[in-house]
Amino acid sequence: MNAKFHYINHACFMIEKNGSAIIFDPFLDGNPEGLQANDIKVDYIFISHGHFDHLGSAFEIAKNCDATIISTAEICGLAEAAGCKAHGMHLGGTFMFPFGKVRIAMAFHGSGVPGGHACGFVVDFYGTKVYFAGDTALYSDMQLLPQLDPFDYAVLPIGGNFTMDPKDAAVAAKFLQAKYVIPVHYNTWPPIAQDVNAYKADVEATTSSKVLVVKPGETIELE
Ligand code: NI
Ligand code: MN
């Protein structure tokens, strides 16, 4: 069965496969489907860092559906203190979950929690391999990621101001060499307004990656 990619809004998306679901950075405010925390049914919740637009409703969702939070040790410490199940990892760490392997990738960004560090994830979800960069600046060691754990999809922030802008995210696409790039973290607010079609044209002209423009609320099938 193919995996489904459901873009909720901002940096929040779900992947569903084999009757199981995972969600990334569940910030639900303003999502066009009007989804609330109790509408979300998932088995695992990935949190890249503690900023409000990423932590979002994570703890509420985790408690509602007894899902396990996967994040850095600091975010998982907060999650456990809030009564959630959590599996703490850290930068460069890998672990084999029942669905497949997870690697915690570096992200150069604020952690949003004392003593923490922002992160990204390389996730093999029942054979669907995805890199989610989280919020990050462009950094050259990104090019090591596909050598460590190959992936077909790179979910990248392109909004600028807080993260890579389209120009930097096009360099990231060159480094990552994924078959597909899915842009996120843009157009949510005026400071991160971007022309996603210009980004698509740029990446497709300068790399062999195809850019999948998914609108908030839309679901696409992955390979
Ligand atoms: Ni952030
Ligand atoms: Mn953010």
Coordinates of N, CA and C in Angstrom, one line a residue, residues 50-123:
G50 N 11.0 23.1 20.4 CA 9.9 23.6 21.3 C 9.2 24.9 20.9
H51 N 9.5 25.5 19.8 CA 8.7 26.7 19.4 C 7.3 26.4 19.3
F52 N 6.4 27.4 19.6 CA 5.0 27.1 19.6 C 4.4 26.6 18.3
D53 N 5.0 27.0 17.2 CA 4.5 26.6 15.9 C 5.0 25.2 15.5
H54 N 5.6 24.5 16.4 CA 6.1 23.1 16.1 C 5.6 22.2 17.2
L55 N 5.7 22.6 18.5 CA 5.2 21.8 19.6 C 3.7 21.7 19.5
G56 N 3.0 22.9 19.2 CA 1.6 22.9 18.9 C 0.8 22.1 19.9
S57 N -0.1 21.2 19.4 CA -1.0 20.4 20.3 C -0.4 19.0 20.6
A58 N 0.9 18.9 20.5 CA 1.6 17.6 20.6 C 1.2 16.8 21.8
F59 N 1.2 17.5 23.0 CA 1.0 16.8 24.2 C -0.5 16.3 24.3
E60 N -1.4 17.2 23.9 CA -2.8 16.8 23.9 C -3.1 15.6 23.0
I61 N -2.5 15.7 21.8 CA -2.7 14.6 20.8 C -2.1 13.3 21.4
A62 N -0.9 13.4 22.0 CA -0.3 12.2 22.6 C -1.1 11.5 23.6
K63 N -1.7 12.4 24.5 CA -2.6 11.8 25.6 C -3.9 11.3 25.0
N64 N -4.5 12.0 24.0 CA -5.7 11.5 23.4 C -5.6 10.1 22.8
C65 N -4.5 9.9 22.1 CA -4.5 8.6 21.4 C -3.3 7.7 21.9
D66 N -2.8 8.0 23.0 CA -1.7 7.2 23.6 C -0.5 7.0 22.7
A67 N -0.3 8.1 21.9 CA 0.8 8.0 20.9 C 2.2 8.3 21.7
T68 N 3.2 7.9 21.1 CA 4.6 8.1 21.6 C 5.2 9.3 20.9
I69 N 5.7 10.2 21.7 CA 6.5 11.4 21.2 C 7.9 11.0 20.9
I70 N 8.4 11.3 19.8 CA 9.8 11.1 19.4 C 10.5 12.5 19.2
S71 N 11.5 12.8 20.0 CA 12.1 14.1 19.9 C 13.5 14.0 20.6
T72 N 14.0 15.2 20.8 CA 15.2 15.3 21.6 C 14.9 15.0 23.1
A73 N 16.0 14.7 23.9 CA 15.8 14.4 25.3 C 15.1 15.5 26.0
E74 N 15.4 16.8 25.7 CA 14.8 17.9 26.4 C 13.3 18.0 26.2
I75 N 12.9 17.9 24.9 CA 11.4 17.9 24.6 C 10.7 16.7 25.2
C76 N 11.4 15.6 25.2 CA 10.8 14.4 25.7 C 10.6 14.5 27.2
G77 N 11.6 15.2 27.9 CA 11.5 15.4 29.3 C 10.2 16.2 29.6
L78 N 10.0 17.3 28.8 CA 8.8 18.1 29.0 C 7.5 17.2 28.8
A79 N 7.6 16.4 27.7 CA 6.4 15.5 27.4 C 6.1 14.6 28.5
E80 N 7.1 14.0 29.1 CA 6.9 13.0 30.2 C 6.4 13.7 31.4
A81 N 6.9 14.9 31.7 CA 6.4 15.7 32.8 C 4.9 16.1 32.6
A82 N 4.5 16.2 31.3 CA 3.1 16.5 31.0 C 2.2 15.2 31.0
G83 N 2.8 14.1 31.2 CA 2.1 12.8 31.3 C 2.0 12.0 30.0
C84 N 2.9 12.4 29.1 CA 2.9 11.7 27.8 C 4.0 10.6 27.7
K85 N 3.7 9.6 26.8 CA 4.8 8.6 26.5 C 5.7 9.3 25.5
A86 N 7.0 9.0 25.8 CA 8.0 9.7 24.9 C 9.3 8.8 24.7
H87 N 9.9 8.9 23.6 CA 11.1 8.2 23.3 C 12.2 9.3 23.0
G88 N 13.0 9.6 24.0 CA 14.0 10.6 23.8 C 15.2 10.1 23.0
M89 N 15.7 11.0 22.1 CA 16.9 10.7 21.3 C 17.7 11.9 21.3
H90 N 18.8 11.9 20.5 CA 19.5 13.2 20.3 C 20.3 13.2 19.0
L91 N 20.8 14.4 18.7 CA 21.5 14.6 17.4 C 22.5 13.5 17.0
G92 N 22.3 13.0 15.8 CA 23.1 11.9 15.4 C 22.7 10.5 15.8
G93 N 21.7 10.5 16.7 CA 21.3 9.2 17.2 C 20.3 8.5 16.3
T94 N 20.4 7.2 16.2 CA 19.4 6.4 15.4 C 18.8 5.3 16.3
F95 N 17.6 4.9 16.0 CA 16.9 3.9 16.7 C 15.9 3.2 15.8
M96 N 15.8 1.9 16.0 CA 14.9 1.1 15.1 C 13.6 0.9 15.9
F97 N 12.6 1.6 15.4 CA 11.2 1.5 15.9 C 10.5 0.4 15.2
P98 N 9.3 0.0 15.7 CA 8.6 -1.1 15.0 C 8.3 -0.8 13.5
F99 N 8.2 0.5 13.1 CA 7.9 0.9 11.7 C 9.1 1.0 10.9
G100 N 10.3 1.2 11.5 CA 11.5 1.4 10.8 C 12.5 2.3 11.6
K101 N 13.5 2.7 10.9 CA 14.6 3.5 11.5 C 14.4 5.0 11.6
V102 N 14.8 5.6 12.6 CA 14.7 7.0 12.8 C 16.1 7.5 13.1
R103 N 16.5 8.6 12.4 CA 17.8 9.3 12.7 C 17.4 10.7 13.1
I104 N 18.0 11.2 14.1 CA 17.8 12.6 14.5 C 18.9 13.4 13.8
A105 N 18.5 14.3 12.9 CA 19.4 15.1 12.1 C 19.7 16.4 12.8
M106 N 20.8 17.1 12.5 CA 21.0 18.4 13.1 C 20.1 19.4 12.4
A107 N 19.7 20.4 13.2 CA 19.0 21.6 12.7 C 19.6 22.8 13.4
F108 N 20.0 23.8 12.6 CA 20.6 25.0 13.2 C 19.5 26.0 13.5
H109 N 19.0 26.1 14.7 CA 17.8 26.9 15.0 C 17.7 26.8 16.5
G110 N 16.9 27.7 17.1 CA 16.6 27.7 18.5 C 15.9 26.4 18.9
S111 N 16.1 26.0 20.2 CA 15.5 24.8 20.7 C 14.1 25.0 21.2
G112 N 13.9 26.2 21.8 CA 12.6 26.5 22.4 C 12.5 25.9 23.8
V113 N 13.5 25.2 24.3 CA 13.5 24.6 25.6 C 14.9 24.8 26.2
P114 N 15.0 25.0 27.6 CA 16.3 25.2 28.2 C 17.3 24.1 27.9
G115 N 18.5 24.4 27.5 CA 19.5 23.3 27.3 C 19.3 22.4 26.1
G116 N 18.3 22.7 25.3 CA 18.0 21.8 24.2 C 18.6 22.2 22.9
H117 N 18.2 21.5 21.8 CA 18.7 21.8 20.5 C 17.6 21.4 19.5
A118 N 17.4 22.2 18.5 CA 16.5 21.9 17.5 C 17.0 20.7 16.7
C119 N 16.1 20.0 16.0 CA 16.5 18.8 15.2 C 15.7 18.7 14.0
G120 N 16.1 17.8 13.1 CA 15.3 17.3 12.0 C 15.3 15.7 12.2
F121 N 14.6 15.1 11.2 CA 14.4 13.6 11.3 C 14.6 13.0 10.0
V122 N 15.3 11.9 9.9 CA 15.2 11.0 8.8 C 14.4 9.8 9.2
V123 N 13.3 9.5 8.6 CA 12.4 8.5 9.1 C 12.1 7.5 7.9

